[in-house]
CSV table of C-alpha atoms in Angstrom, one decimal:
chain,number,residue,atom,x,y,z
A,1,LYS,CA,-117.6,-22.5,160.5
A,2,ALA,CA,-117.0,-24.6,157.4
A,3,GLY,CA,-118.0,-28.3,157.5
A,4,VAL,CA,-116.1,-31.3,156.3
A,5,THR,CA,-115.1,-30.9,152.7
A,6,GLN,CA,-114.6,-33.8,150.4
A,7,THR,CA,-113.2,-33.6,146.9
A,8,PRO,CA,-114.1,-34.5,144.3
A,9,ARG,CA,-117.8,-35.0,144.7
A,10,TYR,CA,-118.1,-37.4,141.8
A,11,LEU,CA,-115.5,-39.5,140.0
A,12,ILE,CA,-115.6,-42.1,137.2
A,13,LYS,CA,-112.6,-44.4,136.8
A,14,THR,CA,-111.9,-47.5,134.8
A,15,ARG,CA,-110.8,-50.8,136.2
A,16,GLY,CA,-107.2,-51.1,137.0
A,17,GLN,CA,-106.7,-47.3,137.6
A,18,GLN,CA,-106.0,-45.7,140.9
A,19,VAL,CA,-107.8,-42.9,142.6
A,20,THR,CA,-107.0,-40.4,145.4
A,21,LEU,CA,-109.8,-38.8,147.4
A,22,SER,CA,-109.3,-35.8,149.7
A,23,CYS,CA,-110.9,-34.8,152.9
A,24,SER,CA,-110.5,-31.5,154.7
A,25,PRO,CA,-111.9,-31.7,158.3
A,26,ILE,CA,-113.5,-29.0,160.3
A,27,SER,CA,-111.0,-26.5,161.5
A,28,GLY,CA,-109.6,-27.7,164.8
A,29,HIS,CA,-110.6,-31.3,164.4
A,30,ARG,CA,-107.6,-33.6,164.4
A,31,SER,CA,-109.3,-37.0,164.0
A,32,VAL,CA,-110.4,-38.2,160.5
A,33,SER,CA,-112.1,-41.4,159.6
A,34,TRP,CA,-113.1,-42.9,156.3
A,35,TYR,CA,-116.1,-45.1,155.4
A,36,GLN,CA,-117.2,-46.9,152.3
A,37,GLN,CA,-121.0,-47.1,151.7
A,38,THR,CA,-122.6,-49.4,149.2
A,39,PRO,CA,-126.2,-50.6,148.9
A,40,GLY,CA,-125.2,-54.2,149.7
A,41,GLN,CA,-122.7,-53.7,152.5
A,42,GLY,CA,-123.9,-50.5,154.1
A,43,LEU,CA,-121.5,-48.2,155.9
A,44,GLN,CA,-118.2,-49.9,156.4
A,45,PHE,CA,-115.2,-48.5,158.3
A,46,LEU,CA,-112.0,-48.1,156.4
A,47,PHE,CA,-109.5,-46.4,158.7
A,48,GLU,CA,-109.1,-43.7,161.2
A,49,TYR,CA,-106.3,-41.1,161.6
A,50,PHE,CA,-105.3,-38.9,164.4
A,51,SER,CA,-102.2,-36.6,164.5
A,52,GLU,CA,-100.9,-38.2,161.2
A,53,THR,CA,-101.1,-41.7,162.7
A,54,GLN,CA,-103.4,-44.5,161.7
A,55,ARG,CA,-105.2,-45.6,164.9
A,56,ASN,CA,-107.6,-48.1,163.5
A,57,LYS,CA,-108.1,-50.0,160.2
A,58,GLY,CA,-111.1,-51.8,158.9
A,59,ASN,CA,-111.2,-55.1,157.1
A,60,PHE,CA,-110.2,-53.9,153.6
A,61,PRO,CA,-107.5,-55.1,151.3
A,62,GLY,CA,-104.1,-53.4,151.0
A,63,ARG,CA,-105.3,-51.6,147.9
A,64,PHE,CA,-107.0,-49.2,150.2
A,65,SER,CA,-104.6,-46.8,151.9
A,66,GLY,CA,-104.7,-43.4,153.5
A,67,ARG,CA,-102.7,-40.8,155.2
A,68,GLN,CA,-103.1,-37.6,157.2
A,69,PHE,CA,-101.1,-34.5,156.9
A,70,SER,CA,-99.9,-32.1,159.6
A,71,ASN,CA,-102.8,-29.8,158.9
A,72,SER,CA,-105.2,-32.7,159.6
A,73,ARG,CA,-106.3,-33.0,156.0
A,74,SER,CA,-106.5,-36.6,154.9
A,75,GLU,CA,-106.3,-38.5,151.7
A,76,MET,CA,-107.3,-42.0,150.8
A,77,ASN,CA,-106.0,-43.9,147.9
A,78,VAL,CA,-107.4,-47.0,146.1
A,79,SER,CA,-105.1,-48.7,143.7
A,80,THR,CA,-106.0,-51.2,141.0
A,81,LEU,CA,-109.6,-50.3,141.0
A,82,GLU,CA,-112.2,-53.1,140.8
A,83,LEU,CA,-115.9,-52.7,139.8
A,84,GLY,CA,-116.8,-53.5,143.4
A,85,ASP,CA,-115.1,-50.4,144.6
A,86,SER,CA,-117.9,-48.3,143.2
A,87,ALA,CA,-119.3,-46.7,146.3
A,88,LEU,CA,-119.9,-43.5,148.2
A,89,TYR,CA,-116.8,-42.7,150.2
A,90,LEU,CA,-117.4,-40.7,153.3
A,91,CYS,CA,-115.0,-38.8,155.5
A,92,ALA,CA,-115.8,-37.9,159.1
A,93,SER,CA,-114.0,-35.5,161.4
A,94,SER,CA,-114.0,-35.1,165.1
A,95,LEU,CA,-112.0,-33.1,167.7
A,96,ASP,CA,-110.2,-36.2,168.8
A,97,PRO,CA,-110.8,-40.0,168.9
A,98,ARG,CA,-112.5,-39.7,172.3
A,99,THR,CA,-115.2,-37.4,171.0
A,100,PRO,CA,-118.4,-39.3,170.2
A,101,GLU,CA,-119.8,-36.8,167.8
A,102,ALA,CA,-118.4,-37.1,164.3
A,103,PHE,CA,-119.2,-34.7,161.4
A,104,PHE,CA,-119.5,-36.3,158.0
A,105,GLY,CA,-118.8,-34.8,154.7
A,106,GLN,CA,-121.1,-35.1,151.6
A,107,GLY,CA,-118.9,-37.9,150.3
A,108,THR,CA,-117.3,-38.8,147.0
A,109,ARG,CA,-119.3,-40.9,144.7
A,110,LEU,CA,-116.8,-43.2,142.9
A,111,THR,CA,-118.0,-45.2,139.9
A,112,VAL,CA,-115.6,-47.8,138.4
A,113,VAL,CA,-116.4,-48.9,134.9
B,1,LEU,CA,-117.7,-54.1,170.3
B,2,ALA,CA,-121.3,-54.5,171.4
B,3,LYS,CA,-123.5,-55.4,168.5
B,4,THR,CA,-126.8,-53.6,167.9
B,5,THR,CA,-130.1,-54.8,166.5
B,6,GLN,CA,-132.8,-52.5,165.3
B,7,PRO,CA,-135.8,-52.9,162.9
B,8,ILE,CA,-135.0,-52.7,159.3
B,9,SER,CA,-137.8,-50.3,158.5
B,10,MET,CA,-140.6,-48.4,159.9
B,11,ASP,CA,-143.5,-46.3,158.5
B,12,SER,CA,-145.2,-43.4,160.0
B,13,TYR,CA,-147.4,-40.4,159.2
B,14,GLU,CA,-146.7,-36.7,159.6
B,15,GLY,CA,-147.4,-35.5,163.1
B,16,GLN,CA,-147.0,-38.8,164.8
B,17,GLU,CA,-144.4,-39.7,167.4
B,18,VAL,CA,-142.0,-42.3,166.2
B,19,ASN,CA,-140.1,-44.6,168.6
B,20,ILE,CA,-137.2,-46.7,167.2
B,21,THR,CA,-135.9,-49.3,169.6
B,22,CYS,CA,-132.4,-50.7,169.5
B,23,SER,CA,-131.1,-53.8,171.3
B,24,HIS,CA,-127.5,-54.0,172.6
B,25,ASN,CA,-127.4,-56.9,175.0
B,26,ASN,CA,-123.6,-56.9,175.3
B,27,ILE,CA,-123.1,-53.3,176.1
B,28,ALA,CA,-120.1,-52.6,178.3
B,29,THR,CA,-119.8,-50.4,181.3
B,30,ASN,CA,-117.9,-47.6,179.5
B,31,ASP,CA,-120.1,-47.7,176.4
B,32,TYR,CA,-122.4,-44.9,175.3
B,33,ILE,CA,-125.4,-45.2,173.0
B,34,THR,CA,-125.3,-42.9,170.0
B,35,TRP,CA,-127.8,-42.3,167.2
B,36,TYR,CA,-127.1,-40.9,163.8
B,37,GLN,CA,-129.4,-39.9,160.9
B,38,GLN,CA,-128.6,-40.3,157.2
B,39,PHE,CA,-130.4,-38.8,154.3
B,40,PRO,CA,-129.8,-40.3,150.8
B,41,SER,CA,-126.5,-39.4,149.2
B,42,GLN,CA,-125.4,-37.5,152.4
B,43,GLY,CA,-123.1,-38.4,155.3
B,44,PRO,CA,-124.7,-39.4,158.6
B,45,ARG,CA,-125.5,-36.7,161.1
B,46,PHE,CA,-125.2,-37.1,164.9
B,47,ILE,CA,-128.5,-36.9,166.6
B,48,ILE,CA,-128.1,-37.7,170.2
B,49,GLN,CA,-126.1,-39.7,172.7
B,50,GLY,CA,-126.8,-41.0,176.2
B,51,TYR,CA,-125.5,-43.3,178.9
B,52,LYS,CA,-128.6,-44.0,181.0
B,53,THR,CA,-132.1,-42.8,181.8
B,54,LYS,CA,-133.3,-40.0,179.5
B,55,VAL,CA,-131.6,-37.5,177.3
B,56,THR,CA,-133.5,-34.9,175.3
B,57,ASN,CA,-132.3,-32.3,172.8
B,58,GLU,CA,-134.0,-30.1,170.2
B,59,VAL,CA,-134.3,-33.0,167.7
B,60,ALA,CA,-135.1,-36.2,169.7
B,61,SER,CA,-135.2,-37.9,173.0
B,62,LEU,CA,-133.3,-41.0,174.0
B,63,PHE,CA,-134.7,-43.4,176.6
B,64,ILE,CA,-132.3,-45.9,178.2
B,65,PRO,CA,-133.6,-48.4,180.9
B,66,ALA,CA,-131.6,-49.2,183.9
B,67,ASP,CA,-130.0,-52.4,182.5
B,68,ARG,CA,-128.9,-50.5,179.3
B,69,LYS,CA,-129.5,-53.5,177.1
B,70,SER,CA,-131.8,-51.5,174.9
B,71,SER,CA,-132.5,-47.9,174.0
B,72,THR,CA,-135.3,-46.1,172.3
B,73,LEU,CA,-135.0,-43.1,170.0
B,74,SER,CA,-138.1,-40.9,170.1
B,75,LEU,CA,-138.9,-38.4,167.4
B,76,PRO,CA,-141.8,-36.2,168.3
B,77,ARG,CA,-144.3,-35.1,165.6
B,78,VAL,CA,-142.4,-36.3,162.6
B,79,SER,CA,-142.5,-34.6,159.3
B,80,LEU,CA,-141.8,-35.7,155.7
B,81,SER,CA,-138.2,-34.4,156.1
B,82,ASP,CA,-137.6,-36.9,158.9
B,83,THR,CA,-137.6,-39.7,156.3
B,84,ALA,CA,-134.1,-41.1,156.6
B,85,VAL,CA,-132.1,-44.0,157.9
B,86,TYR,CA,-131.5,-44.0,161.6
B,87,TYR,CA,-128.4,-45.8,163.0
B,88,CYS,CA,-128.0,-46.9,166.6
B,89,LEU,CA,-124.3,-47.3,167.7
B,90,VAL,CA,-122.7,-48.4,170.9
B,91,VAL,CA,-119.4,-46.6,171.3
B,92,ASN,CA,-116.8,-45.8,173.9
B,93,ASN,CA,-114.1,-43.1,173.8
B,94,THR,CA,-111.5,-45.3,172.2
B,95,ASP,CA,-113.4,-47.2,169.5
B,96,LYS,CA,-114.2,-46.3,165.9
B,97,LEU,CA,-117.8,-45.9,164.9
B,98,ILE,CA,-119.3,-49.1,163.6
B,99,PHE,CA,-122.6,-48.7,161.8
B,100,GLY,CA,-125.1,-51.5,161.4
B,101,THR,CA,-127.8,-51.6,158.8
B,102,GLY,CA,-129.9,-49.0,160.5
B,103,THR,CA,-133.7,-48.4,160.4
B,104,ARG,CA,-135.2,-46.9,157.3
B,105,LEU,CA,-138.0,-44.6,158.4
B,106,GLN,CA,-140.6,-43.6,155.8
B,107,VAL,CA,-142.9,-40.7,156.8
B,108,PHE,CA,-146.1,-40.4,154.7
B,109,PRO,CA,-148.3,-37.3,154.4
C-alpha cells in the first residue's frame, strides 16, 4: 500500500509569506504528527492530530498551525515566515495514537529567503 | 517523559556487529523502548521496540536489562547502507514521539 505522501517536496518562500504543507497518511491511519528538523535543533515535535482533533502540541509559536480533515489528511500552515523556519518538515502517520510504530513521509524541504 | 542519552557518534566497518547503548534512567512502568533509523533527507523509520529482555527482528536485536534503565540496539554484520542516525525513544501509548539527538553511525568499507 502507498506510504505517507507529503507535498510539495521542495518549496522556496520569502520572509513574511505564508506556506501550507500537505500530508496524506497511509490508508486506514487516523493519527498524523508533524515534525520540524533542522541541523541545529534536530527533530522537534510540532503537533499531533487524531480524528480531526489536535491531541498534542509542541513548543512552537502560534505562527505554526495545523488541521486534519475527515479523510485523515492533514495540513500545516506557517504564517509570517522567518529565515529560521527553513527546515525539513516531516509528517508521520500511525493507526492511532496508541500505536508505537509511526511511518514517516519523505518530508517537505522549506527554504525561506 | 523519560529522557534518553546515547552516544553522539560511532564508527564501524562492514561486517562488524554494532551495539548502540541508550540510557533512560527515569523510564516509567508503562514505557516502551523504541528505536528509529534515519537516512539523510528522509523521514525516520521504525526499527524495533521492546519492553524487557530481548527482542529480535529481521533488522536488529534489542537487549533490555531487568532494571530497564538502559537498552542496547544490536546491528549484526553492518554494511555501508546501515550508515544513518539511530534514535532511541522511550514512549507509552499516550505520548507523542520525542526524538533526541540520536547516534550517528558511520560504516566504513
